[in-house]
Amino acid sequence: MGDSLKEKLILSDDPENNKPIEPLPVAAPAASPAAPPKVKITWRLCLGFRPKMSQAETYFVYARLFALVVFLILPFAIYSHDLEKVREAWYTPFLAIVAAAIPASGAPIAGGIIFIPVLQLDSLTVRNAIAFSSATQMLGVGVFAPASWLVRDPKIFLVKPMITAVLVGIFAELMVLLVIPDPGDYAVQIFFLVFIFLLAVNTAWGIFYGKLLVQDDSLISMRDNPLHFALLVFLCLVGGALTGYIAIGIDKIFFMLLTTLHHTHPMKTSISAITVVGLVSFPGAIVHFIRGTVPVNYWVTAIPGLLVGSMLGPIANLALGSRRILQLFVIILVVEIARSIQILATTH
């Protein structure tokens, strides 16, 4: 026993044995996902200048700013002899900023959903409002928004399904405008009411379950499936007809089909969808211009707002976030539904 105690004392005198006992390693808690870095919003960012821009992007931003100055002068140059035409359309640039910023911020919804009910408040007929929407979408989401993405990231477009959607949509749109008998203003107003109601329900459902806000890094390639292709063609026929009647529709159908059936990246599909409705709007807008149903003074005055909205959409996404933008959009849709019901009640 004495030897054992002596051994312990000897061991305890050893400096190696007198080191403080180190605690057992504890597993570090799982790291929470890093929050996206906050981006300082500056006037340069609002104008389109970003860090580490390519030379092509820089030239594009300067060209866009020059175009903005030209578009600001254009309505005053055209109506210099009758400035009252510009005055009565004073609010359209601000309306166009909102209508263009929504799709530019990443929501798969074209600006017609904003234009049509608001213009009807200004005593324009539903036909004039639809023609105006078609003409503005031709530029806003047919030229300005896709041009920005072509310079920044051309691979964002889902080219193959877009080609099918545009060709089929244009065919259906022209059939509605030129061949199928006109259903009348009341029927068109009902089409619009049903569409915005379904859109409000779908968007609210997506916000509640997070379906519209998922940003998956993968892009599942389109499957070579004749049934899926036939479904794409059929739904684009329906969407093109809707676009002929109410200037919108094919964008949302295209987005829901590809994200649901093919699980494509939401942002890529959204940009592709709004570009589809913009390109489909070209022949429809030409038909409306020939028929004289486009209120040209409103359209010319709105063009600067379309360009500014396409610039501010990404900034709005950074400042508010996708969820809040879509929540505001649902509120706007509810107001539009109430307004459309009031119009139907007073015109029938």
mmCIF file of C-alpha atoms in Angstrom, residues 117-268:
data_model
loop_
_atom_site.group_PDB
_atom_site.id
_atom_site.type_symbol
_atom_site.label_atom_id
_atom_site.label_comp_id
_atom_site.label_asym_id
_atom_site.label_seq_id
_atom_site.Cartn_x
_atom_site.Cartn_y
_atom_site.Cartn_z
ATOM 1 C CA PRO A 117 -58.262 47.951 -64.002
ATOM 2 C CA VAL A 118 -56.493 51.255 -63.310
ATOM 3 C CA LEU A 119 -57.045 52.575 -66.838
ATOM 4 C CA GLN A 120 -60.731 51.694 -66.559
ATOM 5 C CA LEU A 121 -60.886 54.065 -63.579
ATOM 6 C CA ASP A 122 -59.850 56.784 -66.038
ATOM 7 C CA SER A 123 -62.929 56.088 -68.192
ATOM 8 C CA LEU A 124 -61.036 54.071 -70.822
ATOM 9 C CA THR A 125 -62.970 51.087 -72.123
ATOM 10 C CA VAL A 126 -61.786 47.569 -71.371
ATOM 11 C CA ARG A 127 -60.788 47.285 -75.060
ATOM 12 C CA ASN A 128 -58.589 50.375 -74.875
ATOM 13 C CA ALA A 129 -57.042 49.154 -71.614
ATOM 14 C CA ILE A 130 -56.258 45.731 -73.105
ATOM 15 C CA ALA A 131 -54.778 47.287 -76.261
ATOM 16 C CA PHE A 132 -52.640 49.600 -74.108
ATOM 17 C CA SER A 133 -51.454 46.655 -72.004
ATOM 18 C CA SER A 134 -50.499 44.666 -75.085
ATOM 19 C CA ALA A 135 -48.538 47.600 -76.511
ATOM 20 C CA THR A 136 -46.698 48.312 -73.249
ATOM 21 C CA GLN A 137 -45.866 44.641 -72.605
ATOM 22 C CA MET A 138 -44.396 44.498 -76.100
ATOM 23 C CA LEU A 139 -41.710 46.911 -74.878
ATOM 24 C CA GLY A 140 -41.570 46.333 -71.117
ATOM 25 C CA VAL A 141 -41.237 42.541 -70.996
ATOM 26 C CA GLY A 142 -40.632 41.956 -74.696
ATOM 27 C CA VAL A 143 -37.596 44.256 -75.043
ATOM 28 C CA PHE A 144 -36.408 46.089 -71.907
ATOM 29 C CA ALA A 145 -36.393 43.263 -69.330
ATOM 30 C CA PRO A 146 -35.009 40.476 -71.579
ATOM 31 C CA ALA A 147 -32.341 42.819 -72.982
ATOM 32 C CA SER A 148 -30.986 43.324 -69.465
ATOM 33 C CA TRP A 149 -30.773 39.562 -68.916
ATOM 34 C CA LEU A 150 -29.261 38.894 -72.335
ATOM 35 C CA VAL A 151 -26.359 41.162 -71.418
ATOM 36 C CA ARG A 152 -26.028 39.861 -67.852
ATOM 37 C CA ASP A 153 -26.804 36.133 -68.131
ATOM 38 C CA PRO A 154 -28.049 34.778 -71.481
ATOM 39 C CA LYS A 155 -28.229 31.237 -70.058
ATOM 40 C CA ILE A 156 -31.165 32.199 -67.850
ATOM 41 C CA PHE A 157 -33.635 31.702 -70.719
ATOM 42 C CA LEU A 158 -35.307 28.302 -71.257
ATOM 43 C CA VAL A 159 -34.999 28.619 -75.017
ATOM 44 C CA LYS A 160 -36.603 25.387 -76.306
ATOM 45 C CA PRO A 161 -39.928 25.604 -74.452
ATOM 46 C CA MET A 162 -39.960 29.375 -75.049
ATOM 47 C CA ILE A 163 -39.842 28.907 -78.839
ATOM 48 C CA THR A 164 -42.783 26.496 -78.707
ATOM 49 C CA ALA A 165 -44.759 28.760 -76.371
ATOM 50 C CA VAL A 166 -44.180 31.899 -78.461
ATOM 51 C CA LEU A 167 -45.110 30.292 -81.806
ATOM 52 C CA VAL A 168 -48.200 28.533 -80.439
ATOM 53 C CA GLY A 169 -49.213 31.592 -78.392
ATOM 54 C CA ILE A 170 -48.967 33.954 -81.372
ATOM 55 C CA PHE A 171 -51.067 31.574 -83.483
ATOM 56 C CA ALA A 172 -53.801 31.387 -80.815
ATOM 57 C CA GLU A 173 -53.689 35.141 -80.193
ATOM 58 C CA LEU A 174 -54.103 35.998 -83.891
ATOM 59 C CA MET A 175 -56.930 33.477 -84.219
ATOM 60 C CA VAL A 176 -58.748 35.212 -81.370
ATOM 61 C CA LEU A 177 -58.114 38.712 -82.748
ATOM 62 C CA LEU A 178 -58.712 38.078 -86.450
ATOM 63 C CA VAL A 179 -60.818 34.935 -86.934
ATOM 64 C CA ILE A 180 -62.942 34.050 -83.897
ATOM 65 C CA PRO A 181 -65.984 36.328 -83.454
ATOM 66 C CA ASP A 182 -65.636 39.072 -80.861
ATOM 67 C CA PRO A 183 -67.296 37.965 -77.593
ATOM 68 C CA GLY A 184 -68.011 41.544 -76.522
ATOM 69 C CA ASP A 185 -66.742 43.782 -73.723
ATOM 70 C CA TYR A 186 -68.823 42.121 -70.998
ATOM 71 C CA ALA A 187 -67.455 38.646 -71.774
ATOM 72 C CA VAL A 188 -63.895 39.996 -71.902
ATOM 73 C CA GLN A 189 -64.401 41.619 -68.494
ATOM 74 C CA ILE A 190 -65.588 38.268 -67.115
ATOM 75 C CA PHE A 191 -62.479 36.541 -68.579
ATOM 76 C CA PHE A 192 -60.311 39.106 -66.831
ATOM 77 C CA LEU A 193 -62.155 38.754 -63.500
ATOM 78 C CA VAL A 194 -61.878 34.942 -63.525
ATOM 79 C CA PHE A 195 -58.194 35.096 -64.418
ATOM 80 C CA ILE A 196 -57.201 37.571 -61.703
ATOM 81 C CA PHE A 197 -59.240 35.622 -59.128
ATOM 82 C CA LEU A 198 -57.408 32.382 -59.988
ATOM 83 C CA LEU A 199 -54.113 34.259 -60.044
ATOM 84 C CA ALA A 200 -54.760 35.746 -56.585
ATOM 85 C CA VAL A 201 -55.618 32.305 -55.152
ATOM 86 C CA ASN A 202 -52.578 30.675 -56.778
ATOM 87 C CA THR A 203 -50.188 33.420 -55.633
ATOM 88 C CA ALA A 204 -51.547 33.432 -52.059
ATOM 89 C CA TRP A 205 -51.251 29.636 -51.933
ATOM 90 C CA GLY A 206 -47.656 29.879 -53.169
ATOM 91 C CA ILE A 207 -46.782 32.474 -50.517
ATOM 92 C CA PHE A 208 -48.369 30.415 -47.728
ATOM 93 C CA TYR A 209 -46.559 27.227 -48.681
ATOM 94 C CA GLY A 210 -43.419 28.895 -50.028
ATOM 95 C CA LYS A 211 -43.854 27.342 -53.472
ATOM 96 C CA LEU A 212 -43.177 30.552 -55.387
ATOM 97 C CA LEU A 213 -40.155 31.520 -53.301
ATOM 98 C CA VAL A 214 -38.000 28.396 -53.536
ATOM 99 C CA GLN A 215 -34.702 29.130 -55.256
ATOM 100 C CA ASP A 216 -33.341 25.739 -56.312
ATOM 101 C CA ASP A 217 -29.830 25.790 -57.748
ATOM 102 C CA SER A 218 -30.535 22.913 -60.124
ATOM 103 C CA LEU A 219 -32.320 23.053 -63.442
ATOM 104 C CA ILE A 220 -33.886 19.795 -64.462
ATOM 105 C CA SER A 221 -33.661 19.427 -68.223
ATOM 106 C CA MET A 222 -36.831 19.155 -70.255
ATOM 107 C CA ARG A 223 -37.746 15.528 -70.790
ATOM 108 C CA ASP A 224 -38.267 14.231 -74.311
ATOM 109 C CA ASN A 225 -41.850 13.211 -73.717
ATOM 110 C CA PRO A 226 -44.511 13.529 -76.446
ATOM 111 C CA LEU A 227 -47.271 13.767 -73.837
ATOM 112 C CA HIS A 228 -45.534 16.657 -72.063
ATOM 113 C CA PHE A 229 -44.949 18.402 -75.387
ATOM 114 C CA ALA A 230 -48.617 17.976 -76.320
ATOM 115 C CA LEU A 231 -49.619 19.411 -72.937
ATOM 116 C CA LEU A 232 -47.284 22.380 -73.477
ATOM 117 C CA VAL A 233 -48.825 23.037 -76.905
ATOM 118 C CA PHE A 234 -52.397 22.743 -75.617
ATOM 119 C CA LEU A 235 -51.857 25.004 -72.608
ATOM 120 C CA CYS A 236 -50.010 27.574 -74.729
ATOM 121 C CA LEU A 237 -52.994 27.594 -77.102
ATOM 122 C CA VAL A 238 -55.179 28.417 -74.102
ATOM 123 C CA GLY A 239 -52.650 30.984 -72.844
ATOM 124 C CA GLY A 240 -52.307 32.588 -76.274
ATOM 125 C CA ALA A 241 -56.081 32.886 -76.576
ATOM 126 C CA LEU A 242 -56.244 34.472 -73.123
ATOM 127 C CA THR A 243 -53.499 36.897 -74.126
ATOM 128 C CA GLY A 244 -55.528 37.819 -77.209
ATOM 129 C CA TYR A 245 -58.611 38.481 -75.095
ATOM 130 C CA ILE A 246 -57.119 40.143 -71.989
ATOM 131 C CA ALA A 247 -53.417 40.743 -72.913
ATOM 132 C CA ILE A 248 -52.167 38.362 -70.193
ATOM 133 C CA GLY A 249 -52.349 34.666 -69.396
ATOM 134 C CA ILE A 250 -49.682 32.731 -71.258
ATOM 135 C CA ASP A 251 -46.976 33.908 -68.835
ATOM 136 C CA LYS A 252 -48.615 32.382 -65.760
ATOM 137 C CA ILE A 253 -49.591 29.172 -67.579
ATOM 138 C CA PHE A 254 -46.035 28.735 -68.883
ATOM 139 C CA PHE A 255 -44.577 29.312 -65.398
ATOM 140 C CA MET A 256 -46.934 26.916 -63.601
ATOM 141 C CA LEU A 257 -46.492 24.178 -66.218
ATOM 142 C CA LEU A 258 -42.683 24.167 -66.202
ATOM 143 C CA THR A 259 -42.182 24.554 -62.458
ATOM 144 C CA THR A 260 -44.829 21.934 -61.626
ATOM 145 C CA LEU A 261 -44.215 19.340 -64.333
ATOM 146 C CA HIS A 262 -40.500 19.804 -65.042
ATOM 147 C CA HIS A 263 -39.297 21.331 -61.733
ATOM 148 C CA THR A 264 -37.387 24.067 -63.511
ATOM 149 C CA HIS A 265 -35.617 26.824 -61.594
ATOM 150 C CA PRO A 266 -38.266 29.391 -60.482
ATOM 151 C CA MET A 267 -36.209 32.486 -61.366
ATOM 152 C CA LYS A 268 -35.222 31.161 -64.793
#
